[in-house]
Short mmCIF file of N, CA and C in Angstrom, two decimals:
data_model
loop_
_atom_site.label_atom_id
_atom_site.label_comp_id
_atom_site.label_asym_id
_atom_site.label_seq_id
_atom_site.Cartn_x
_atom_site.Cartn_y
_atom_site.Cartn_z
N MET A 48 -14.83 -3.61 2.13
CA MET A 48 -14.02 -3.66 3.34
C MET A 48 -13.63 -2.25 3.74
N LYS A 49 -13.60 -2.03 5.02
CA LYS A 49 -13.23 -0.74 5.58
C LYS A 49 -11.71 -0.56 5.55
N LEU A 50 -11.27 0.64 5.20
CA LEU A 50 -9.84 0.96 5.24
C LEU A 50 -9.38 1.10 6.68
N SER A 51 -8.26 0.51 6.99
CA SER A 51 -7.70 0.70 8.33
C SER A 51 -7.04 2.08 8.40
N ALA A 52 -6.89 2.59 9.60
CA ALA A 52 -6.24 3.89 9.79
C ALA A 52 -4.80 3.84 9.27
N GLU A 53 -4.14 2.72 9.48
CA GLU A 53 -2.75 2.58 9.04
C GLU A 53 -2.66 2.54 7.51
N PHE A 54 -3.62 1.89 6.87
CA PHE A 54 -3.64 1.84 5.41
C PHE A 54 -3.92 3.23 4.86
N ARG A 55 -4.81 3.96 5.49
CA ARG A 55 -5.08 5.35 5.08
C ARG A 55 -3.80 6.17 5.18
N GLU A 56 -3.09 6.02 6.30
CA GLU A 56 -1.85 6.76 6.50
C GLU A 56 -0.82 6.39 5.43
N LEU A 57 -0.72 5.11 5.13
CA LEU A 57 0.19 4.67 4.08
C LEU A 57 -0.21 5.28 2.73
N SER A 58 -1.48 5.24 2.41
CA SER A 58 -1.92 5.73 1.09
C SER A 58 -1.65 7.22 0.91
N LEU A 59 -1.64 7.97 1.99
CA LEU A 59 -1.35 9.41 1.89
C LEU A 59 0.08 9.67 1.41
N GLN A 60 0.95 8.70 1.57
CA GLN A 60 2.34 8.87 1.15
C GLN A 60 2.50 8.79 -0.37
N PHE A 61 1.48 8.29 -1.07
CA PHE A 61 1.54 8.15 -2.52
C PHE A 61 1.00 9.42 -3.16
N TYR A 62 1.74 10.52 -3.00
CA TYR A 62 1.34 11.81 -3.54
C TYR A 62 1.59 11.85 -5.05
N GLN A 63 1.02 12.84 -5.70
CA GLN A 63 0.96 12.89 -7.15
C GLN A 63 2.30 12.72 -7.85
N ASP A 64 3.33 13.39 -7.40
CA ASP A 64 4.61 13.37 -8.12
C ASP A 64 5.67 12.50 -7.46
N ILE A 65 5.26 11.58 -6.62
CA ILE A 65 6.24 10.76 -5.92
C ILE A 65 7.13 9.97 -6.87
N LEU A 66 6.59 9.54 -7.98
CA LEU A 66 7.38 8.75 -8.92
C LEU A 66 8.50 9.56 -9.57
N ASP A 67 8.38 10.89 -9.54
CA ASP A 67 9.45 11.75 -10.04
C ASP A 67 10.61 11.84 -9.05
N ASP A 68 10.33 11.50 -7.79
CA ASP A 68 11.31 11.67 -6.73
C ASP A 68 12.08 10.40 -6.38
N ILE A 69 11.72 9.30 -7.00
CA ILE A 69 12.36 8.02 -6.65
C ILE A 69 12.88 7.35 -7.92
N SER A 70 13.80 6.40 -7.75
CA SER A 70 14.41 5.76 -8.92
C SER A 70 14.14 4.26 -9.02
N SER A 71 13.53 3.67 -7.99
CA SER A 71 13.26 2.24 -8.03
C SER A 71 12.06 1.91 -7.14
N GLN A 72 11.52 0.72 -7.33
CA GLN A 72 10.41 0.31 -6.49
C GLN A 72 10.86 0.15 -5.04
N GLU A 73 12.07 -0.31 -4.83
CA GLU A 73 12.60 -0.44 -3.47
C GLU A 73 12.67 0.92 -2.77
N GLU A 74 13.11 1.93 -3.50
CA GLU A 74 13.16 3.28 -2.95
C GLU A 74 11.76 3.81 -2.67
N LEU A 75 10.83 3.50 -3.55
CA LEU A 75 9.44 3.90 -3.34
C LEU A 75 8.91 3.30 -2.04
N ILE A 76 9.14 2.02 -1.84
CA ILE A 76 8.65 1.36 -0.63
C ILE A 76 9.30 1.97 0.61
N SER A 77 10.60 2.19 0.57
CA SER A 77 11.29 2.83 1.71
C SER A 77 10.72 4.21 1.99
N THR A 78 10.45 4.96 0.94
CA THR A 78 9.93 6.33 1.09
C THR A 78 8.55 6.33 1.72
N VAL A 79 7.67 5.47 1.23
CA VAL A 79 6.29 5.50 1.76
C VAL A 79 6.21 4.91 3.16
N LEU A 80 7.14 4.07 3.52
CA LEU A 80 7.12 3.50 4.88
C LEU A 80 7.86 4.36 5.90
N SER A 81 8.69 5.27 5.44
CA SER A 81 9.53 6.04 6.36
C SER A 81 8.76 6.82 7.43
N PRO A 82 7.57 7.37 7.15
CA PRO A 82 6.85 8.07 8.23
C PRO A 82 6.24 7.13 9.28
N LEU A 83 6.12 5.86 8.95
CA LEU A 83 5.49 4.90 9.87
C LEU A 83 6.55 4.34 10.82
N LYS A 84 6.79 5.05 11.89
CA LYS A 84 7.84 4.69 12.84
C LYS A 84 7.34 3.79 13.97
N ASP A 85 6.09 3.97 14.37
CA ASP A 85 5.52 3.26 15.50
C ASP A 85 5.39 1.76 15.18
N GLU A 86 6.02 0.93 16.00
CA GLU A 86 6.02 -0.51 15.73
C GLU A 86 4.63 -1.13 15.82
N ALA A 87 3.79 -0.63 16.70
CA ALA A 87 2.43 -1.16 16.81
C ALA A 87 1.63 -0.85 15.53
N LYS A 88 1.79 0.36 15.01
CA LYS A 88 1.12 0.73 13.75
C LYS A 88 1.64 -0.13 12.60
N ARG A 89 2.94 -0.34 12.58
CA ARG A 89 3.53 -1.15 11.52
C ARG A 89 3.00 -2.58 11.58
N ALA A 90 2.85 -3.10 12.78
CA ALA A 90 2.32 -4.46 12.94
C ALA A 90 0.86 -4.53 12.47
N ARG A 91 0.07 -3.52 12.83
CA ARG A 91 -1.33 -3.49 12.37
C ARG A 91 -1.41 -3.37 10.85
N LEU A 92 -0.54 -2.55 10.26
CA LEU A 92 -0.53 -2.42 8.81
C LEU A 92 -0.10 -3.73 8.16
N ARG A 93 0.89 -4.39 8.72
CA ARG A 93 1.34 -5.68 8.20
C ARG A 93 0.18 -6.68 8.19
N ASP A 94 -0.55 -6.74 9.30
CA ASP A 94 -1.69 -7.65 9.40
C ASP A 94 -2.77 -7.29 8.37
N TYR A 95 -3.05 -6.01 8.24
CA TYR A 95 -4.06 -5.55 7.29
C TYR A 95 -3.65 -5.90 5.86
N LEU A 96 -2.40 -5.64 5.52
CA LEU A 96 -1.93 -5.96 4.17
C LEU A 96 -1.97 -7.46 3.92
N SER A 97 -1.66 -8.25 4.93
CA SER A 97 -1.76 -9.71 4.78
C SER A 97 -3.20 -10.11 4.49
N LEU A 98 -4.14 -9.47 5.16
CA LEU A 98 -5.55 -9.77 4.96
C LEU A 98 -6.01 -9.40 3.55
N VAL A 99 -5.73 -8.18 3.13
CA VAL A 99 -6.26 -7.71 1.84
C VAL A 99 -5.53 -8.30 0.65
N THR A 100 -4.33 -8.83 0.84
CA THR A 100 -3.63 -9.46 -0.27
C THR A 100 -3.81 -10.98 -0.27
N SER A 101 -4.61 -11.47 0.64
CA SER A 101 -4.88 -12.92 0.69
C SER A 101 -5.78 -13.32 -0.47
N ASP A 102 -5.94 -14.61 -0.64
CA ASP A 102 -6.80 -15.12 -1.72
C ASP A 102 -8.28 -14.86 -1.46
N ASN A 103 -8.61 -14.35 -0.28
CA ASN A 103 -10.01 -14.04 0.04
C ASN A 103 -10.51 -12.80 -0.68
N PHE A 104 -9.59 -12.02 -1.25
CA PHE A 104 -9.94 -10.79 -1.95
C PHE A 104 -9.55 -10.92 -3.41
N SER A 105 -10.48 -10.60 -4.29
CA SER A 105 -10.19 -10.65 -5.72
C SER A 105 -9.31 -9.46 -6.09
N ASN A 106 -8.72 -9.55 -7.27
CA ASN A 106 -7.91 -8.43 -7.76
C ASN A 106 -8.76 -7.17 -7.90
N ASP A 107 -10.00 -7.31 -8.34
CA ASP A 107 -10.88 -6.15 -8.47
C ASP A 107 -11.22 -5.55 -7.11
N GLU A 108 -11.47 -6.39 -6.13
CA GLU A 108 -11.77 -5.88 -4.78
C GLU A 108 -10.57 -5.14 -4.22
N LEU A 109 -9.38 -5.67 -4.44
CA LEU A 109 -8.17 -5.02 -3.95
C LEU A 109 -7.96 -3.69 -4.66
N LYS A 110 -8.17 -3.68 -5.95
CA LYS A 110 -8.03 -2.44 -6.73
C LYS A 110 -9.04 -1.40 -6.26
N ASN A 111 -10.27 -1.80 -6.01
CA ASN A 111 -11.29 -0.87 -5.52
C ASN A 111 -10.94 -0.34 -4.14
N LEU A 112 -10.35 -1.18 -3.30
CA LEU A 112 -9.90 -0.74 -1.98
C LEU A 112 -8.85 0.35 -2.13
N TRP A 113 -7.88 0.12 -3.02
CA TRP A 113 -6.83 1.10 -3.26
C TRP A 113 -7.42 2.40 -3.80
N TRP A 114 -8.33 2.28 -4.74
CA TRP A 114 -8.93 3.48 -5.35
C TRP A 114 -9.77 4.26 -4.35
N SER A 115 -10.25 3.62 -3.30
CA SER A 115 -11.03 4.33 -2.28
C SER A 115 -10.13 5.02 -1.26
N SER A 116 -8.82 4.80 -1.36
CA SER A 116 -7.88 5.42 -0.43
C SER A 116 -7.53 6.83 -0.91
N SER A 117 -6.61 7.46 -0.22
CA SER A 117 -6.17 8.82 -0.57
C SER A 117 -5.00 8.84 -1.52
N ALA A 118 -4.56 7.70 -2.00
CA ALA A 118 -3.40 7.63 -2.89
C ALA A 118 -3.66 8.35 -4.21
N ASP A 119 -2.66 9.11 -4.65
CA ASP A 119 -2.74 9.77 -5.95
C ASP A 119 -2.20 8.88 -7.06
N ILE A 120 -1.49 7.83 -6.71
CA ILE A 120 -0.95 6.88 -7.67
C ILE A 120 -2.01 5.81 -7.93
N VAL A 121 -2.27 5.54 -9.19
CA VAL A 121 -3.33 4.61 -9.57
C VAL A 121 -2.73 3.30 -10.07
N PHE A 122 -3.28 2.22 -9.58
CA PHE A 122 -2.97 0.89 -10.11
C PHE A 122 -4.19 0.43 -10.89
N TYR A 123 -4.00 0.09 -12.15
CA TYR A 123 -5.11 -0.39 -12.97
C TYR A 123 -5.20 -1.91 -12.97
N ASP A 124 -4.12 -2.55 -12.56
CA ASP A 124 -4.07 -4.01 -12.55
C ASP A 124 -4.03 -4.49 -11.10
N GLY A 125 -5.09 -5.16 -10.69
CA GLY A 125 -5.18 -5.63 -9.31
C GLY A 125 -4.11 -6.64 -8.96
N ALA A 126 -3.69 -7.46 -9.93
CA ALA A 126 -2.63 -8.45 -9.67
C ALA A 126 -1.31 -7.75 -9.38
N GLU A 127 -0.99 -6.71 -10.14
CA GLU A 127 0.24 -5.95 -9.89
C GLU A 127 0.18 -5.24 -8.54
N LEU A 128 -0.98 -4.71 -8.20
CA LEU A 128 -1.16 -4.06 -6.90
C LEU A 128 -0.94 -5.08 -5.78
N ARG A 129 -1.46 -6.27 -5.94
CA ARG A 129 -1.29 -7.32 -4.92
C ARG A 129 0.19 -7.62 -4.71
N ILE A 130 0.92 -7.77 -5.79
CA ILE A 130 2.36 -8.05 -5.69
C ILE A 130 3.07 -6.90 -4.98
N PHE A 131 2.72 -5.67 -5.38
CA PHE A 131 3.35 -4.50 -4.76
C PHE A 131 3.05 -4.43 -3.26
N LEU A 132 1.78 -4.60 -2.89
CA LEU A 132 1.42 -4.50 -1.47
C LEU A 132 2.04 -5.63 -0.65
N LYS A 133 2.24 -6.78 -1.24
CA LYS A 133 2.94 -7.86 -0.54
C LYS A 133 4.39 -7.48 -0.30
N ARG A 134 5.00 -6.80 -1.24
CA ARG A 134 6.39 -6.33 -1.05
C ARG A 134 6.45 -5.28 0.05
N VAL A 135 5.46 -4.39 0.08
CA VAL A 135 5.38 -3.39 1.16
C VAL A 135 5.25 -4.11 2.51
N ARG A 136 4.32 -5.06 2.57
CA ARG A 136 4.10 -5.83 3.80
C ARG A 136 5.38 -6.51 4.26
N ASP A 137 6.10 -7.09 3.34
CA ASP A 137 7.31 -7.82 3.70
C ASP A 137 8.42 -6.91 4.21
N ARG A 138 8.34 -5.63 3.91
CA ARG A 138 9.34 -4.66 4.39
C ARG A 138 9.00 -4.10 5.77
N LEU A 139 7.79 -4.37 6.25
CA LEU A 139 7.38 -3.82 7.55
C LEU A 139 8.04 -4.54 8.70
#
C-alpha cells in the first residue's frame, strides 16, 4: 500500500529521541499530532489510519507500512502498532 502524504508527515514527527522528551503515550500522541493543524489533512489522516488499522491489513503488513515510513521509532509488534495508531486516529 502507498503511504499517504499525511501519514508521511505524521511519521516524520517520530524522530530518534522523541521518547526522551515525553512522559506518556498520551503526551506522545499530542506531540506528534501538534504540527497537523489543517482540518482537511487531519480528516484525510483519520481516514487513512482507519483503513490501515482495519482487519483488511495484517499485523505484518501494518508493520511493514510503518517501517517504510520516515519514522525513527520502530514497532516490532504489529498488534501493538495497530492499537497505537487507532489511539492516534481517535485523537484526530
